[in-house]
Tab-separated table of C-alpha atoms in Angstrom:
chain	number	residue	atom	x	y	z
A	16	MET	CA	104.884	68.688	90.695
A	17	LEU	CA	105.508	70.455	93.833
A	18	ASN	CA	103.901	70.456	97.069
A	19	LEU	CA	102.042	72.949	99.193
A	20	PHE	CA	105.088	73.807	101.160
A	21	GLU	CA	107.662	73.845	97.916
A	22	MET	CA	105.174	76.202	96.062
A	23	THR	CA	104.566	79.076	98.690
A	24	ALA	CA	107.509	78.489	99.110
A	25	LEU	CA	107.907	79.665	95.641
A	26	ILE	CA	106.089	82.050	95.497
A	27	LEU	CA	107.038	84.427	98.929
A	28	ALA	CA	111.202	83.627	97.111
A	29	VAL	CA	109.451	85.558	93.778
A	30	THR	CA	107.574	87.416	95.214
A	31	THR	CA	110.317	89.453	97.762
A	32	ILE	CA	112.697	89.681	94.368
A	33	ALA	CA	109.696	92.051	92.723
A	34	CYS	CA	109.162	93.282	95.765
A	35	TRP	CA	112.578	94.509	96.087
A	36	ILE	CA	113.208	95.715	92.534
A	37	ASN	CA	110.361	97.897	92.687
A	38	ALA	CA	111.521	99.116	95.871
A	39	LYS	CA	115.271	99.707	94.391
A	40	THR	CA	114.367	100.960	90.282
A	41	LEU	CA	110.217	101.194	90.394
A	42	LYS	CA	109.888	102.679	93.336
A	43	LEU	CA	106.058	102.488	92.099
A	44	PRO	CA	102.680	101.389	94.868
A	45	VAL	CA	103.396	98.232	95.798
A	46	ALA	CA	99.884	96.856	94.044
A	47	VAL	CA	101.001	98.520	91.277
A	48	GLY	CA	105.252	97.365	90.546
A	49	LEU	CA	104.108	93.564	91.886
A	50	LEU	CA	100.762	93.914	89.094
A	51	VAL	CA	104.547	95.286	86.464
A	52	ALA	CA	106.905	93.155	88.049
A	53	GLY	CA	103.844	89.598	87.396
A	54	PHE	CA	103.352	91.027	83.712
A	55	ALA	CA	107.232	91.247	82.983
A	56	PHE	CA	108.180	87.690	84.374
A	57	ALA	CA	105.220	86.628	82.857
A	58	GLY	CA	107.398	87.943	79.315
A	59	LEU	CA	110.555	87.614	80.291
A	60	VAL	CA	109.324	83.166	80.132
A	61	VAL	CA	108.571	83.836	76.187
A	62	LEU	CA	110.661	86.089	75.160
A	63	ILE	CA	113.069	82.693	76.956
A	64	ASP	CA	110.975	80.716	74.820
A	65	LEU	CA	111.492	82.449	71.817
A	66	ALA	CA	114.952	82.639	72.081
A	67	ALA	CA	115.714	78.931	73.662
A	68	PRO	CA	112.595	77.177	72.918
A	69	ALA	CA	115.045	74.223	72.759
A	70	LEU	CA	114.555	74.698	77.482
A	71	GLY	CA	111.300	74.796	77.370
A	72	ALA	CA	110.740	77.353	79.530
A	73	GLY	CA	107.300	78.285	78.406
A	74	ALA	CA	106.781	75.156	79.403
A	75	ARG	CA	107.648	74.539	82.882
A	76	PHE	CA	106.204	77.611	83.423
A	77	ARG	CA	102.986	77.180	82.902
A	78	ALA	CA	103.391	73.246	84.344
A	79	VAL	CA	104.005	75.105	87.794
A	80	GLU	CA	101.671	77.992	86.935
A	81	GLN	CA	99.142	75.922	86.575
A	82	GLN	CA	98.909	74.218	89.511
A	83	ILE	CA	98.206	77.289	91.975
A	84	ASP	CA	94.718	77.571	93.076
A	85	TYR	CA	94.016	81.077	92.888
A	86	PRO	CA	90.375	80.529	93.510
A	87	LYS	CA	91.492	78.766	97.239
A	88	LEU	CA	94.051	80.964	97.811
A	89	VAL	CA	92.551	83.818	96.985
A	90	LEU	CA	89.350	82.483	98.834
A	91	ASN	CA	89.438	80.409	100.880
A	92	PHE	CA	92.225	81.948	102.261
A	93	MET	CA	93.455	85.174	101.038
A	94	LEU	CA	90.781	87.290	101.696
A	95	ALA	CA	90.084	86.393	105.504
A	96	TYR	CA	92.834	87.716	106.616
A	97	LEU	CA	93.223	90.711	104.125
A	98	LEU	CA	89.688	91.950	105.275
A	99	PHE	CA	89.725	92.009	108.674
A	100	ALA	CA	93.593	94.102	108.570
A	101	GLY	CA	90.952	95.984	106.444
A	102	ALA	CA	88.132	96.135	108.257
A	103	MET	CA	89.917	96.645	111.808
A	104	ASN	CA	91.406	99.733	110.210
A	105	VAL	CA	87.952	101.372	109.384
A	106	ASN	CA	87.287	105.240	110.418
A	107	LEU	CA	84.299	104.107	111.928
A	108	ALA	CA	83.122	107.502	112.564
A	109	ALA	CA	83.133	109.167	109.869
A	110	LEU	CA	82.176	105.505	108.802
A	111	ALA	CA	79.064	106.076	110.131
A	112	LYS	CA	78.089	109.401	108.883
A	113	ARG	CA	78.432	107.838	105.823
A	114	GLY	CA	76.337	104.835	106.675
A	115	TRP	CA	73.543	105.493	104.419
A	116	ALA	CA	75.907	105.315	101.806
A	117	VAL	CA	78.044	103.308	101.558
A	118	ALA	CA	75.423	100.751	102.487
A	119	VAL	CA	72.960	102.479	99.171
A	120	LEU	CA	75.825	101.907	96.801
A	121	ALA	CA	77.253	98.333	98.410
A	122	VAL	CA	73.883	96.413	98.069
A	123	LEU	CA	72.385	97.877	95.413
A	124	GLY	CA	74.037	99.293	93.935
A	125	THR	CA	76.021	96.568	93.345
A	126	VAL	CA	73.332	95.026	92.484
A	127	LEU	CA	72.877	97.350	89.755
A	128	SER	CA	75.726	97.514	88.339
A	129	THR	CA	75.022	93.748	87.405
A	130	ALA	CA	72.153	94.633	85.261
A	131	LEU	CA	74.976	97.038	84.325
A	132	ILE	CA	77.858	95.821	83.053
A	133	ALA	CA	75.582	92.486	81.843
A	134	ALA	CA	73.390	94.316	79.730
A	135	ALA	CA	76.447	95.651	78.138
A	136	PHE	CA	78.840	92.751	77.674
A	137	TRP	CA	76.258	90.668	75.871
A	138	GLY	CA	76.075	93.766	73.937
A	139	VAL	CA	79.851	94.524	73.482
A	140	CYS	CA	79.965	90.320	72.390
A	141	HIS	CA	77.421	90.068	69.714
A	142	LEU	CA	78.736	93.096	67.836
A	143	ALA	CA	81.833	91.086	68.246
A	144	GLY	CA	80.361	88.288	66.779
A	145	ILE	CA	80.837	86.376	70.375
A	146	GLU	CA	77.772	84.043	71.118
A	147	MET	CA	77.747	85.189	74.671
A	148	PRO	CA	74.133	84.280	76.634
A	149	VAL	CA	72.527	86.300	78.874
A	150	SER	CA	73.179	84.161	81.992
A	151	TRP	CA	77.440	84.966	81.344
A	152	ALA	CA	76.961	88.137	80.890
A	153	LEU	CA	74.405	88.545	84.929
A	154	VAL	CA	77.497	86.163	85.761
A	155	PHE	CA	80.843	88.883	84.448
A	156	GLY	CA	78.908	92.151	85.858
A	157	ALA	CA	78.997	90.069	89.079
A	158	LEU	CA	82.878	89.423	89.287
A	159	ILE	CA	83.992	92.838	87.908
A	160	SER	CA	80.647	94.684	89.820
A	161	PRO	CA	82.124	95.302	93.068
A	162	THR	CA	85.116	97.626	94.823
A	163	ASP	CA	87.834	95.212	95.189
A	164	PRO	CA	88.808	95.880	99.231
A	165	ILE	CA	92.250	95.194	98.847
A	166	ALA	CA	93.531	97.250	96.071
A	167	VAL	CA	90.829	100.035	96.460
A	168	LEU	CA	92.649	99.771	100.584
A	169	ALA	CA	96.431	100.409	99.219
A	170	MET	CA	94.532	103.101	97.290
A	171	THR	CA	93.370	104.894	100.498
A	172	LYS	CA	96.259	104.217	102.687
A	173	ARG	CA	98.818	105.808	100.159
A	174	THR	CA	96.241	108.673	99.615
A	175	ASP	CA	95.109	111.849	101.555
A	176	LEU	CA	91.745	111.360	101.298
A	177	GLU	CA	89.414	113.363	103.494
A	178	PRO	CA	88.041	110.757	105.856
A	179	GLN	CA	83.970	110.727	105.406
A	180	LEU	CA	85.176	109.819	102.131
A	181	GLN	CA	88.818	107.290	102.876
A	182	ALA	CA	85.066	105.937	105.372
A	183	GLN	CA	83.515	105.268	102.496
A	184	LEU	CA	85.408	103.909	100.246
A	185	GLU	CA	86.577	101.383	102.595
A	186	GLY	CA	83.552	100.381	104.270
A	187	GLU	CA	81.749	99.828	101.151
A	188	ALA	CA	84.803	97.953	99.202
A	189	LEU	CA	84.202	95.743	102.495
A	190	PHE	CA	80.969	95.740	102.656
A	191	ASN	CA	80.128	94.801	98.854
A	192	ASP	CA	82.451	92.504	97.846
A	193	GLY	CA	81.054	89.693	100.482
A	194	VAL	CA	77.676	90.718	98.133
A	195	ALA	CA	79.093	90.321	94.837
A	196	VAL	CA	80.513	86.720	96.189
A	197	VAL	CA	77.146	86.045	96.986
A	198	LEU	CA	75.352	87.071	94.195
A	199	PHE	CA	77.799	85.967	91.801
A	200	LYS	CA	77.105	82.022	93.464
A	201	ALA	CA	74.082	82.232	93.306
A	202	LEU	CA	73.675	83.432	89.330
A	203	LEU	CA	76.716	80.833	88.709
A	204	ALA	CA	74.544	78.337	89.782
A	205	TYR	CA	71.275	79.008	87.528
A	206	ALA	CA	74.442	79.945	84.930
A	207	ILE	CA	75.477	76.265	84.906
A	208	GLY	CA	70.721	75.562	85.583
A	209	GLN	CA	70.571	77.380	82.078
A	210	SER	CA	73.512	75.638	80.632
A	211	GLY	CA	72.666	72.326	81.653
A	212	GLY	CA	68.904	73.512	79.299
A	213	GLY	CA	67.071	73.789	82.514
A	214	ALA	CA	63.804	75.921	81.915
A	215	ALA	CA	63.862	79.981	83.173
A	216	HIS	CA	62.108	79.267	86.172
A	217	GLY	CA	60.233	82.007	88.827
A	218	THR	CA	60.562	80.082	91.083
A	219	ASP	CA	63.843	78.981	90.722
A	220	LEU	CA	65.538	82.954	90.763
A	221	VAL	CA	63.586	83.349	94.142
A	222	LEU	CA	64.921	79.555	95.729
A	223	LEU	CA	68.190	81.534	94.765
A	224	ALA	CA	67.810	85.210	95.840
A	225	GLU	CA	66.215	83.686	98.793
A	226	HIS	CA	69.721	81.301	99.874
A	227	ALA	CA	71.725	84.132	99.171
A	228	ALA	CA	70.002	86.557	101.904
A	229	ILE	CA	70.641	83.342	104.079
A	230	GLU	CA	74.062	83.284	103.723
A	231	ALA	CA	74.856	86.525	103.679
A	232	PHE	CA	72.960	87.845	106.558
A	233	GLY	CA	73.877	84.624	108.524
A	234	GLY	CA	78.116	85.608	107.630
A	235	ILE	CA	77.076	88.685	109.174
A	236	ALA	CA	75.756	87.303	112.418
A	237	LEU	CA	77.936	84.663	112.762
A	238	GLY	CA	80.964	87.506	112.462
A	239	LEU	CA	79.406	89.916	115.061
A	240	ALA	CA	78.668	86.750	117.629
A	241	VAL	CA	82.362	85.924	116.980
A	242	ALA	CA	83.839	88.890	118.450
A	243	VAL	CA	81.643	89.415	120.660
A	244	ILE	CA	83.057	86.994	123.223
A	245	ALA	CA	86.670	87.690	121.356
A	246	VAL	CA	86.778	90.775	122.918
A	247	ILE	CA	85.333	89.528	126.093
A	248	ILE	CA	88.051	86.685	125.924
A	249	LEU	CA	90.207	90.356	125.334
A	250	TYR	CA	88.877	91.332	128.819
A	251	ALA	CA	90.132	88.590	130.878
A	252	VAL	CA	93.242	88.987	129.548
A	253	ASN	CA	96.223	90.798	130.031
A	254	ASP	CA	98.652	88.989	127.560
A	255	TRP	CA	100.036	91.225	123.750
A	256	ILE	CA	100.653	87.543	122.371
A	257	THR	CA	98.385	85.540	123.559
A	258	GLU	CA	95.738	88.825	122.682
A	259	THR	CA	96.988	89.152	119.165
A	260	LEU	CA	96.327	85.463	118.853
A	261	ILE	CA	92.259	85.976	119.226
A	262	THR	CA	92.237	88.535	116.851
A	263	ILE	CA	93.759	85.413	114.611
A	264	THR	CA	91.731	83.128	115.883
A	265	THR	CA	88.407	85.322	115.643
A	266	ALA	CA	88.651	85.983	111.941
A	267	THR	CA	90.106	82.203	111.430
A	268	VAL	CA	87.236	80.635	113.234
A	269	VAL	CA	84.378	82.520	111.436
A	270	TYR	CA	85.740	82.053	108.027
A	271	ALA	CA	86.657	78.229	108.630
A	272	VAL	CA	82.781	78.485	110.013
A	273	ALA	CA	81.130	80.443	107.183
A	274	LEU	CA	82.749	78.289	104.925
A	275	HIS	CA	81.504	74.678	105.857
A	276	TYR	CA	78.074	76.205	106.625
A	277	GLY	CA	77.415	77.797	103.686
A	278	LEU	CA	77.925	81.207	105.086
A	279	SER	CA	79.100	84.383	104.187
A	280	GLY	CA	82.973	84.234	105.063
A	281	PRO	CA	83.440	87.591	103.272
A	282	LEU	CA	80.699	89.410	105.296
A	283	GLY	CA	81.665	87.946	109.242
A	284	VAL	CA	85.552	88.396	108.641
A	285	VAL	CA	83.815	92.561	107.570
A	286	ALA	CA	81.512	92.047	111.185
A	287	ALA	CA	83.907	90.682	113.393
A	288	GLY	CA	87.280	93.510	112.159
A	289	LEU	CA	84.352	96.709	112.273
A	290	VAL	CA	84.098	95.138	116.338
A	291	MET	CA	87.554	94.266	117.803
A	292	ALA	CA	88.157	98.296	115.716
A	293	SER	CA	85.434	98.848	118.179
A	294	THR	CA	86.123	101.536	121.011
A	295	TRP	CA	84.523	98.196	123.382
A	296	ALA	CA	87.353	96.447	121.633
A	297	ALA	CA	90.302	98.894	122.509
A	298	ASN	CA	89.310	98.850	125.960
A	299	ALA	CA	89.670	95.425	126.443
A	300	MET	CA	92.227	95.212	125.567
A	301	ALA	CA	96.015	96.092	127.631
A	302	VAL	CA	97.714	99.689	126.467
A	303	HIS	CA	100.866	97.086	125.045
A	304	SER	CA	98.945	95.092	122.976
A	305	LYS	CA	98.088	97.479	120.615
A	306	ALA	CA	101.119	98.526	119.643
A	307	TYR	CA	102.430	95.194	118.088
A	308	ILE	CA	98.476	94.527	117.189
A	309	ARG	CA	97.965	96.817	114.298
A	310	PRO	CA	101.190	96.421	113.445
A	311	PHE	CA	100.936	93.119	112.659
A	312	TRP	CA	97.430	93.271	110.610
A	313	HIS	CA	99.297	96.351	108.877
A	314	ILE	CA	102.858	93.819	107.886
A	315	VAL	CA	100.402	90.783	107.249
A	316	ASP	CA	97.754	92.899	104.817
A	317	GLU	CA	101.120	93.969	102.635
A	318	SER	CA	102.030	90.586	102.184
A	319	MET	CA	99.560	89.289	101.574
A	320	ASN	CA	98.819	92.047	98.688
A	321	ALA	CA	102.225	91.812	97.087
A	322	VAL	CA	101.972	87.416	96.699
A	323	LEU	CA	97.845	88.815	94.660
A	324	PHE	CA	99.250	90.922	93.118
A	325	PHE	CA	102.261	89.633	91.978
A	326	LEU	CA	100.103	86.347	91.151
A	327	VAL	CA	97.490	88.997	88.991
A	328	GLY	CA	100.593	90.087	86.405
A	329	ILE	CA	101.561	86.421	86.632
A	330	LYS	CA	98.569	84.645	85.186
A	331	ALA	CA	98.713	87.344	82.092
A	332	TYR	CA	100.218	84.694	81.476
A	333	ALA	CA	96.775	82.868	80.255
A	334	LEU	CA	95.831	84.664	77.742
A	335	ASN	CA	96.146	83.279	74.410
A	336	TYR	CA	95.749	87.519	73.309
A	337	SER	CA	94.351	88.473	69.362
A	338	LEU	CA	93.154	91.755	68.397
A	339	THR	CA	89.388	90.777	69.337
A	340	VAL	CA	90.947	89.836	73.401
A	341	LEU	CA	92.954	93.154	73.566
A	342	LEU	CA	89.558	95.316	72.405
A	343	LEU	CA	87.793	92.556	74.767
A	344	MET	CA	89.620	93.894	76.952
A	345	ALA	CA	89.520	97.705	75.734
A	346	ALA	CA	86.289	97.356	76.366
A	347	GLY	CA	85.633	95.711	78.831
A	348	ALA	CA	87.919	98.627	80.858
A	349	ALA	CA	85.152	101.033	79.541
A	350	MET	CA	81.989	99.542	80.588
A	351	VAL	CA	83.072	98.626	84.317
A	352	LEU	CA	83.739	103.222	83.638
A	353	VAL	CA	80.513	104.533	82.367
A	354	SER	CA	77.876	101.033	84.525
A	355	ARG	CA	80.518	102.660	87.692
A	356	TRP	CA	78.982	106.260	86.944
A	357	ILE	CA	75.152	105.714	86.465
A	358	THR	CA	74.644	104.260	89.072
A	359	VAL	CA	76.517	106.006	91.415
A	360	ALA	CA	74.504	108.902	89.790
A	361	ALA	CA	70.777	106.983	89.871
A	362	LEU	CA	70.958	106.129	93.983
A	363	GLY	CA	72.823	109.538	94.420
A	364	SER	CA	69.761	110.359	93.086
A	365	ALA	CA	67.653	108.372	95.231
A	366	LEU	CA	69.737	109.205	98.249
A	367	LEU	CA	68.525	113.296	98.257
A	368	VAL	CA	65.009	111.879	97.430
A	369	ALA	CA	65.676	110.581	100.673
A	370	GLY	CA	66.701	113.307	102.537
A	371	ARG	CA	70.025	112.258	101.936
A	372	SER	CA	72.390	113.353	99.606
A	373	ILE	CA	75.897	112.275	97.820
A	374	PRO	CA	77.235	116.039	96.625
A	375	ILE	CA	76.885	116.024	92.378
A	376	LYS	CA	81.295	117.003	91.873
A	377	LEU	CA	81.544	113.985	94.444
A	378	TYR	CA	80.457	111.700	91.229
A	379	ASN	CA	83.221	111.489	89.158
A	380	VAL	CA	85.634	110.750	92.801
A	381	LEU	CA	83.620	107.867	93.213
A	382	THR	CA	83.426	106.369	90.126
A	383	TRP	CA	86.852	106.722	89.450
A	384	ALA	CA	87.974	105.890	92.865
A	385	GLY	CA	85.896	101.998	91.890
A	386	VAL	CA	89.111	100.193	91.663
A	387	ARG	CA	88.418	96.412	90.354
A	388	GLY	CA	91.284	94.120	91.334
A	389	GLY	CA	92.654	90.430	92.542
A	390	LEU	CA	89.394	89.164	93.996
A	391	SER	CA	87.052	90.080	90.359
A	392	VAL	CA	90.879	87.754	89.083
A	393	ALA	CA	89.447	84.785	91.580
A	394	LEU	CA	86.360	84.886	90.244
A	395	VAL	CA	87.420	84.598	87.052
A	396	LEU	CA	88.933	81.271	87.202
A	397	SER	CA	86.522	79.356	89.635
A	398	LEU	CA	84.013	79.221	86.885
A	399	PRO	CA	83.567	75.308	85.497
A	400	ASP	CA	85.233	74.729	82.197
A	401	ILE	CA	82.805	76.608	79.665
A	402	PRO	CA	82.885	78.255	76.108
A	403	GLU	CA	82.801	81.614	77.554
A	404	ARG	CA	85.205	80.807	80.132
A	405	GLN	CA	87.992	82.693	77.769
A	406	THR	CA	86.615	85.621	76.723
A	407	ILE	CA	84.728	86.395	80.461
A	408	PHE	CA	88.682	85.982	81.879
A	409	ALA	CA	89.221	89.402	78.968
A	410	ALA	CA	87.359	91.382	80.070
A	411	ALA	CA	88.201	90.793	83.679
A	412	LEU	CA	91.226	91.192	83.363
A	413	GLY	CA	90.965	94.209	81.220
A	414	VAL	CA	89.432	95.682	83.987
A	415	VAL	CA	91.719	95.220	86.254
A	416	ILE	CA	94.750	95.882	84.935
A	417	PHE	CA	93.074	99.796	84.112
A	418	SER	CA	92.244	100.003	87.382
A	419	ILE	CA	95.415	98.643	89.204
A	420	VAL	CA	97.604	100.677	86.545
A	421	ILE	CA	95.070	103.916	85.675
A	422	GLN	CA	92.442	104.424	88.192
A	423	SER	CA	94.691	103.947	91.448
A	424	MET	CA	97.346	105.991	90.421
A	425	THR	CA	95.729	109.046	89.492
A	426	MET	CA	93.288	108.997	92.183
A	427	GLU	CA	95.005	111.164	94.516
A	428	MET	CA	94.977	113.383	91.735
A	429	LEU	CA	91.437	113.681	90.772
A	430	ALA	CA	90.673	113.994	94.457
A	431	LEU	CA	92.830	117.346	95.137
A	432	ARG	CA	91.307	118.483	92.057
A	433	THR	CA	88.402	118.760	93.134
A	434	GLY	CA	89.039	119.107	96.506
A	435	TYR	CA	88.209	115.670	98.727
A	436	GLY	CA	92.439	115.078	99.149
A	437	SER	CA	94.873	117.501	100.313
A	438	ALA	CA	98.476	116.851	99.462
A	439	LYS	CA	100.385	113.672	101.206
A	440	ALA	CA	103.463	114.411	103.423
A	441	GLU	CA	107.206	112.665	102.189
A	442	PRO	CA	108.307	111.173	105.225
A	443	GLU	CA	111.731	112.057	106.039
A	444	ALA	CA	114.780	109.765	104.692
A	445	THR	CA	115.755	106.640	107.515
A	446	HIS	CA	118.875	104.612	107.562
């Protein structure tokens, strides 16, 4: 058994080596490169185990890997700083111009997508002869519906998208993950109740909806309140170290208090990050502080992204592969894409009726940009030990792999072909 410090050292060491190998050989985007490196590392362990079973490499690897608490690592720690960093870098002016589209896709889009994916997943499992209760299909729909903020932000950083489109994708990803986490918790509680033999009651669903609303709006209110206090304090400070520490404290306090009181931490840190990204907050900071704070959060963002995607790649080792599992992984990617397109088209039509439109040619771009990532894997791994867990994990992993490797790598090409992007200038080599 490794203690927390030893485990942290091991993860950072292996991830750093993987980053170096990717930079020197594969030269892939960090998310893709580290995901591939994680697969390769897990595959190497399998090969060593087959070639020299006496070494017990597989058993040792499995013992260490199982000590990593993915849900706590991602949901209770990394997500706070990743979302805060992402919110601080959003173009607020461009986001405001697409505010309606972002709000509709983040809230109604997540709910509609959850229902569509759940229906498709239940049908696929039924055809494959796998028993899948509707309640657990809804849980799968909720955990795989949100466009992952970590993956989307990584994709938009390396793709020169039209500013309003980039702001819309980033804004949707930042908010819909919070909505999805709230929805996931509510549906998980419902599914566990159903598994316990309880009958479905309308009052149960109403109570869950009320609790979800309190969690979401309470988290946003908390984030705004703490961020306002932080900005007021910034006006009284003129030291870049203290001001950087204030931003770290803001993200940490919001997330910690939200978790303690059962509010939405993700929505809270997004709200706080947007306040800290505002002109009001910028004016409160010393001029020289701006040269340090954003690079600091950029380093935090990139480092945690590297660790997260490497761990997602390694987690593929835990899956018991078979033809059925591979088909589930492929079907998961297909059903999520189709559901995403239907959701975008349906909400685009609704916005058109309301006098606010999403151009039709944008549907395909928004669909393909709906990248899923580590958040979905963390939510899957937070499920209790139920018979349906392996099936849900297989489908979710298939979606994540396809999203990170295929969708994010080809997004720039699609944006260029549809006129929503421009060719990215190659940076000059430096030594």
